[in-house]
mmCIF file with all atom_site columns, C-alpha atoms in Angstrom:
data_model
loop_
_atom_site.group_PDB
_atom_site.id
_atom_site.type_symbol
_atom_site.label_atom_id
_atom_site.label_alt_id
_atom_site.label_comp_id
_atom_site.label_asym_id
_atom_site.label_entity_id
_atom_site.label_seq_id
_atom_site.pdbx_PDB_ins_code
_atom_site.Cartn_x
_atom_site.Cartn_y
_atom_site.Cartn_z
_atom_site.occupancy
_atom_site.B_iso_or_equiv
_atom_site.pdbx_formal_charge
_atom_site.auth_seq_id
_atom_site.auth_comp_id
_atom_site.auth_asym_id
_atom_site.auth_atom_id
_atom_site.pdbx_PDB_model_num
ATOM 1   C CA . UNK A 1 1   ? 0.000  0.000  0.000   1.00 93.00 ? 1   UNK A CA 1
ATOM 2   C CA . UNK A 1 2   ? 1.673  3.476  -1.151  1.00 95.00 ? 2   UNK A CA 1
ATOM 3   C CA . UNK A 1 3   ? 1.207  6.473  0.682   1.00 97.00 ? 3   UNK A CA 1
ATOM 4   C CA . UNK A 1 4   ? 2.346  10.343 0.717   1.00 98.00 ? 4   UNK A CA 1
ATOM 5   C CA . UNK A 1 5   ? 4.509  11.408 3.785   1.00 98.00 ? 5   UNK A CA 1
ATOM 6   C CA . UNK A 1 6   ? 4.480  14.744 4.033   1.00 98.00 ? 6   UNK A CA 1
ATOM 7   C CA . UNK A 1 7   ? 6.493  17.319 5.664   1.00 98.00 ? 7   UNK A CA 1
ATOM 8   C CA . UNK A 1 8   ? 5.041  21.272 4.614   1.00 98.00 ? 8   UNK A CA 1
ATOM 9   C CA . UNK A 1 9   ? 6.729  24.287 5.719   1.00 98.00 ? 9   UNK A CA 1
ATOM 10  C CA . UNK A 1 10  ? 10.082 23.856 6.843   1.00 98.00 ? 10  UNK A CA 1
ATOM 11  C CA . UNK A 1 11  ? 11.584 27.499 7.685   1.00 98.00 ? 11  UNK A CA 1
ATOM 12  C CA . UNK A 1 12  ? 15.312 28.799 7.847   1.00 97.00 ? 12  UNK A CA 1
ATOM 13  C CA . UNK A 1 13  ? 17.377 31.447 7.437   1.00 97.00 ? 13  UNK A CA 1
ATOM 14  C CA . UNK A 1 14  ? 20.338 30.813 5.097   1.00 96.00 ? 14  UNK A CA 1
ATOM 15  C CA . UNK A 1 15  ? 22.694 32.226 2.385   1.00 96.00 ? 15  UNK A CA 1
ATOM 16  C CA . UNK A 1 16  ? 21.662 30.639 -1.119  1.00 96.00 ? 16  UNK A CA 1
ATOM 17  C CA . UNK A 1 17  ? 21.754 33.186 -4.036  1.00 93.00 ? 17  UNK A CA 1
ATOM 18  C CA . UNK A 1 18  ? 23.844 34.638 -6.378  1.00 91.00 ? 18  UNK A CA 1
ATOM 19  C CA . UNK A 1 19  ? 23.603 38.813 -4.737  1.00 89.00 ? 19  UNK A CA 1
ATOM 20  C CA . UNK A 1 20  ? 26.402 39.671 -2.486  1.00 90.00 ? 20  UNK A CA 1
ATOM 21  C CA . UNK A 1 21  ? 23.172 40.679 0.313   1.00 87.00 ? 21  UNK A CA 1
ATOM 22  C CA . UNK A 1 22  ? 21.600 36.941 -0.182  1.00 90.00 ? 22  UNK A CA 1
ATOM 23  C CA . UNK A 1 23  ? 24.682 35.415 0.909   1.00 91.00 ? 23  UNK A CA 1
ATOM 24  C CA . UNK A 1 24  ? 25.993 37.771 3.394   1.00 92.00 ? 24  UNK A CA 1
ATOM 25  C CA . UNK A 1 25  ? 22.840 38.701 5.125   1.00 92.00 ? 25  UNK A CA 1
ATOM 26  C CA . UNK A 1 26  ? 20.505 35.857 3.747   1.00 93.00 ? 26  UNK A CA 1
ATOM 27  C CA . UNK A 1 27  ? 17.131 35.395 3.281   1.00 92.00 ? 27  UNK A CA 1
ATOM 28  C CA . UNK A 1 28  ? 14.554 32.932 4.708   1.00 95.00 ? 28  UNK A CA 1
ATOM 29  C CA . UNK A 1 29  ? 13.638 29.646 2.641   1.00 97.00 ? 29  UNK A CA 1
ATOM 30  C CA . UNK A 1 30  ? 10.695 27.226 3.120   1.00 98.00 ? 30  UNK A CA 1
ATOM 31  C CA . UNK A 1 31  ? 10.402 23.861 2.066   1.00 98.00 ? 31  UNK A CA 1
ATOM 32  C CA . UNK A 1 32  ? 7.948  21.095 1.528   1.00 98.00 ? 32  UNK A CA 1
ATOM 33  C CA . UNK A 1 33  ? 8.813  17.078 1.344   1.00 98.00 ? 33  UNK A CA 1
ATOM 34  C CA . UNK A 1 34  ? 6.440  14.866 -0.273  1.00 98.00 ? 34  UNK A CA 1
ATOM 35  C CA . UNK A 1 35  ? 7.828  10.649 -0.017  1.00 98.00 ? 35  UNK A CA 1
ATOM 36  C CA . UNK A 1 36  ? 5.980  7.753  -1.919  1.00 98.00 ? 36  UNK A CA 1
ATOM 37  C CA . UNK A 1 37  ? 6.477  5.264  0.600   1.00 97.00 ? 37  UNK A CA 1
ATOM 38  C CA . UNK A 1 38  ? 4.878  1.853  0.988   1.00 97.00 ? 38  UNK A CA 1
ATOM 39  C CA . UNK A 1 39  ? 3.362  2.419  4.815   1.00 97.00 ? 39  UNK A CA 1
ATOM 40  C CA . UNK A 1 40  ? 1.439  -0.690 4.763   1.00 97.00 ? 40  UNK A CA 1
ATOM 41  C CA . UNK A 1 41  ? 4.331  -2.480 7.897   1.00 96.00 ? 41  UNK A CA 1
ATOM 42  C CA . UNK A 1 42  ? 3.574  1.416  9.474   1.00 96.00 ? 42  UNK A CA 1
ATOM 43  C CA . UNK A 1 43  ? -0.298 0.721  9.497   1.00 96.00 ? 43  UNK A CA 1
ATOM 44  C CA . UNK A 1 44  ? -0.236 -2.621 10.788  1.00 97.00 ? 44  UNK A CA 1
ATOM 45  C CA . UNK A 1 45  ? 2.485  -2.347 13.816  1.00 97.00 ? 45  UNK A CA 1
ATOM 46  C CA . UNK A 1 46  ? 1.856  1.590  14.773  1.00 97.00 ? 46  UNK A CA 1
ATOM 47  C CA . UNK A 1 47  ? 5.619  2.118  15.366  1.00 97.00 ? 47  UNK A CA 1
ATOM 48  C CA . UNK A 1 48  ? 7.433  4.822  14.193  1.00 96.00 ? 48  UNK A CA 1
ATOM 49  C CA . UNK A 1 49  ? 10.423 2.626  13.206  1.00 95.00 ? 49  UNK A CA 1
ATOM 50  C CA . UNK A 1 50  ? 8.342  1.190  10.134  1.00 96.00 ? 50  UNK A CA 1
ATOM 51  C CA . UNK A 1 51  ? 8.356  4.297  8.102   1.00 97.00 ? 51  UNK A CA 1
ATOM 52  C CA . UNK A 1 52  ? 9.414  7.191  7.737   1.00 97.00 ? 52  UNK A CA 1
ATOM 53  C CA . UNK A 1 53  ? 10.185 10.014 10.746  1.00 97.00 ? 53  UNK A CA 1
ATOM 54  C CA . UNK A 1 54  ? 9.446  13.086 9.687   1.00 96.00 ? 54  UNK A CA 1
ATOM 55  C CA . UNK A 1 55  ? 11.474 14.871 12.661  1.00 97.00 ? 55  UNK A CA 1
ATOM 56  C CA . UNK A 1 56  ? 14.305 13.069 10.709  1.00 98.00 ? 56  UNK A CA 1
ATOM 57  C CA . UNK A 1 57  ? 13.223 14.542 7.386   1.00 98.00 ? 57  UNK A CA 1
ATOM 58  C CA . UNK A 1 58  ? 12.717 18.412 9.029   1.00 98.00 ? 58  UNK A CA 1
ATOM 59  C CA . UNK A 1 59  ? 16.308 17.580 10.437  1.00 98.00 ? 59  UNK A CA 1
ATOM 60  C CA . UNK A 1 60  ? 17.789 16.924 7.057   1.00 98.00 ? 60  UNK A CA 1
ATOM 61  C CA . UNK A 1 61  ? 16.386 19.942 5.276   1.00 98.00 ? 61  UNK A CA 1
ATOM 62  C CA . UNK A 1 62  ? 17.617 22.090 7.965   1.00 98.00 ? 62  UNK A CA 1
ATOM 63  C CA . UNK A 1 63  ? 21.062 20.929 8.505   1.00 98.00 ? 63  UNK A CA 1
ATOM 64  C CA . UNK A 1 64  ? 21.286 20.926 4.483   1.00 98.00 ? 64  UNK A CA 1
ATOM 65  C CA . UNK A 1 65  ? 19.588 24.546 4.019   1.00 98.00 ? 65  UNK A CA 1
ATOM 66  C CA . UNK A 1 66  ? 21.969 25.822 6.804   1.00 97.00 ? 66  UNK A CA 1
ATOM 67  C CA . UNK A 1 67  ? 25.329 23.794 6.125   1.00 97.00 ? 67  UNK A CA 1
ATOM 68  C CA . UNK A 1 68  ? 25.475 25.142 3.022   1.00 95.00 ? 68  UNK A CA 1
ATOM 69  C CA . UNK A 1 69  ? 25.739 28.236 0.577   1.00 96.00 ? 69  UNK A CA 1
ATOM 70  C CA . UNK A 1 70  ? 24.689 27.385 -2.937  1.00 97.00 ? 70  UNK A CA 1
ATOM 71  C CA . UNK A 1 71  ? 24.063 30.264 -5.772  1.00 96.00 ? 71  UNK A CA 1
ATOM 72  C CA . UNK A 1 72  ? 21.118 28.508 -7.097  1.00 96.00 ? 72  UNK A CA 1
ATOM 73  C CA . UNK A 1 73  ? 18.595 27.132 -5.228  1.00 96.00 ? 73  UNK A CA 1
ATOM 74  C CA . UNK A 1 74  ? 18.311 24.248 -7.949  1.00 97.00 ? 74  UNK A CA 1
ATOM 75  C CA . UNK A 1 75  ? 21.323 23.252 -6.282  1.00 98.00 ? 75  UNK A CA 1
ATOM 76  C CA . UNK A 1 76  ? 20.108 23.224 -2.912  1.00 98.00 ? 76  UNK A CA 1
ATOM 77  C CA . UNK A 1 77  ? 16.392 21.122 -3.866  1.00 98.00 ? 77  UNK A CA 1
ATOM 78  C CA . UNK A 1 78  ? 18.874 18.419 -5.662  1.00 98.00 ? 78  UNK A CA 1
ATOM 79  C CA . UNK A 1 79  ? 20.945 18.239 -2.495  1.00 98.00 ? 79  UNK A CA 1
ATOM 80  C CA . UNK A 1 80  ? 17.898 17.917 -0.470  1.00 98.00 ? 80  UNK A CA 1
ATOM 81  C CA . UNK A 1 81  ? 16.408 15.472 -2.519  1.00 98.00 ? 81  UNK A CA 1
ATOM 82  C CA . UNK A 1 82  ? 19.161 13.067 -2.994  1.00 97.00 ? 82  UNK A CA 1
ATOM 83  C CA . UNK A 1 83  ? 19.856 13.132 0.230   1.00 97.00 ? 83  UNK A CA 1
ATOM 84  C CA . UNK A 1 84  ? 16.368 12.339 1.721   1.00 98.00 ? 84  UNK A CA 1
ATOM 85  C CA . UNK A 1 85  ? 16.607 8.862  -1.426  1.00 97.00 ? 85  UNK A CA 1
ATOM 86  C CA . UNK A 1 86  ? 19.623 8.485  -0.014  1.00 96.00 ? 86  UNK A CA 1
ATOM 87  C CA . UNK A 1 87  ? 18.993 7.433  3.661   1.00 96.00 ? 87  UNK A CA 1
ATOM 88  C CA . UNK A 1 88  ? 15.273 6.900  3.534   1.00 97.00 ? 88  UNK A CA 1
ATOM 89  C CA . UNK A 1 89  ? 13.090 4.192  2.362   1.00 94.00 ? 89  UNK A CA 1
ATOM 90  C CA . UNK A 1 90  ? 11.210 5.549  0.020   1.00 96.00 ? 90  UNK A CA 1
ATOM 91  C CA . UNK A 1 91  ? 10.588 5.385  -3.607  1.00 96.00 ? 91  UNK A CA 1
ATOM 92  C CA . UNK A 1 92  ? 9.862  8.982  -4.915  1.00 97.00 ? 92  UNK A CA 1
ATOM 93  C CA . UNK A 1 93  ? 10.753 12.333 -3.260  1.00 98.00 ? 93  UNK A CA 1
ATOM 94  C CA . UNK A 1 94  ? 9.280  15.718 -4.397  1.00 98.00 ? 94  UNK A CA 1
ATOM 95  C CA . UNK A 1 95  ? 11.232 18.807 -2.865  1.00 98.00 ? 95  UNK A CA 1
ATOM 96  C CA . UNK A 1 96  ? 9.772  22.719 -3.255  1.00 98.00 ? 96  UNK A CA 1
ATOM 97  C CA . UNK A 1 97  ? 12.030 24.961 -2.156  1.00 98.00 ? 97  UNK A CA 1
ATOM 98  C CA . UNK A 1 98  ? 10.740 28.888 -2.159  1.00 97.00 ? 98  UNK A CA 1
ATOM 99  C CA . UNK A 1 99  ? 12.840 31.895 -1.114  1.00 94.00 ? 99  UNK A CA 1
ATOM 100 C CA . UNK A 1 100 ? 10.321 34.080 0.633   1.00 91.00 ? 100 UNK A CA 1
ATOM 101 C CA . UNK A 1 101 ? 11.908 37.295 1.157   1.00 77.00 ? 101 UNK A CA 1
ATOM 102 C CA . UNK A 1 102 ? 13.808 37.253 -2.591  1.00 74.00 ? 102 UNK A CA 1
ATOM 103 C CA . UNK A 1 103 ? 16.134 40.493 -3.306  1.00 73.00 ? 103 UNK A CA 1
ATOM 104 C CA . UNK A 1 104 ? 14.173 41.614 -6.514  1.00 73.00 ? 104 UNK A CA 1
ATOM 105 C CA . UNK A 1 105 ? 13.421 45.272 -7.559  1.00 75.00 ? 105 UNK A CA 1
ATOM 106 C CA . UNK A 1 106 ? 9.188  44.907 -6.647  1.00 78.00 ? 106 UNK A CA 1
ATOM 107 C CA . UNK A 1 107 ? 7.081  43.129 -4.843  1.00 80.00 ? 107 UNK A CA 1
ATOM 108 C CA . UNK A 1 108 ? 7.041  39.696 -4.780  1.00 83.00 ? 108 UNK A CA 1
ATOM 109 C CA . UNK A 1 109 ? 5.956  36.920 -2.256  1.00 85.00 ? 109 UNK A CA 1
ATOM 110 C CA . UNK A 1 110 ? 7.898  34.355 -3.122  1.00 88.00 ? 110 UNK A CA 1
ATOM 111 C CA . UNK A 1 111 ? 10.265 32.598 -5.887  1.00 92.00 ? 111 UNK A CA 1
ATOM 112 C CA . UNK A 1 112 ? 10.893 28.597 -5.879  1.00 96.00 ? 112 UNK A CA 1
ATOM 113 C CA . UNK A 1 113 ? 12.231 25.540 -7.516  1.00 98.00 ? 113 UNK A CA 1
ATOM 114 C CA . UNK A 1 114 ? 10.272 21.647 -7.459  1.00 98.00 ? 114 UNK A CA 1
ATOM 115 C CA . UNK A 1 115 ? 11.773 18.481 -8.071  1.00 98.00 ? 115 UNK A CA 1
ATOM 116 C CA . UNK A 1 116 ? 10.649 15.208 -8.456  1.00 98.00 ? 116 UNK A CA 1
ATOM 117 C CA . UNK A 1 117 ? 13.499 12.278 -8.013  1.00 97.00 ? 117 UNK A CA 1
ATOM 118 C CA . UNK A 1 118 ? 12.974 8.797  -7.823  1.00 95.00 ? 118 UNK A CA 1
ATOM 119 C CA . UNK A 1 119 ? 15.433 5.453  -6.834  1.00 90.00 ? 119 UNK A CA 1
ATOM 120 C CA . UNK A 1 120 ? 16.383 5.482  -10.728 1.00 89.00 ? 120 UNK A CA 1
ATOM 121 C CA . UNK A 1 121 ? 17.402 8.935  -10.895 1.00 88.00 ? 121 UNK A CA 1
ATOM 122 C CA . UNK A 1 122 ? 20.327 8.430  -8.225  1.00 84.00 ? 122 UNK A CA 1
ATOM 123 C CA . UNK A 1 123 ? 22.422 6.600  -10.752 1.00 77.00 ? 123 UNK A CA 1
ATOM 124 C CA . UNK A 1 124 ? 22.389 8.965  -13.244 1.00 62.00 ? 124 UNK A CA 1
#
């Protein structure tokens, strides 16, 4: 049985973007997760060790958001993303990452990248 683990609205401050004030002062980023899973072992036992934690996940896109500096936040959803196939059990991640305070001449609420990865996209 598949399912969608979600995690919506991770927040953090960091220094992704190619303007000398992005990555000196920064600018706040959100982030959604969305994991096909199978959480059929999950529904039957009711312990957390049979699927995904999603403190783990929030953990991950944190340490990864704030670890780093990338230029373009393509980079930073990839990173995310591979690293959430990498050392979770899980067949298809989707990653949105928005900058929500972007240094732009106007007024704008937010901009963003999505990516879709699965198992198969790893090797290439």
């Amino acid at each position: 049985m598949l399912g969608h683990i979600t995690v919506s609205g991770i927040r953090f401050h960091a220094y992704h973007g190619l303007t000398k004030l992005e990555r000196q002062v920064g600018v706040r980023h959100c982030v959604d997760v969305e994991m096909l899973t199978d959480i059929r072992k999950a529904a039957k036992s009711d312990q957390i060790s049979d699927t995904i934690d999603y403190r783990e996940i929030h953990d991950l896109v944190v340490r990864v958001g704030r670890e780093n500096s990338f230029h373009l936040i393509e980079t930073l959803v990839e990173r995310i993303a591979t690293e959430i196939l990498e050392n979770h059990e899980c067949q298809e991640v989707e990653v949105s990452v928005r900058k929500e305070t972007p240094v732009l001449d106007g007024i704008l609420d937010t901009v963003g990248v999505r990516i879709r990865l699965n198992r198969e996209d790893l090797g290439s």
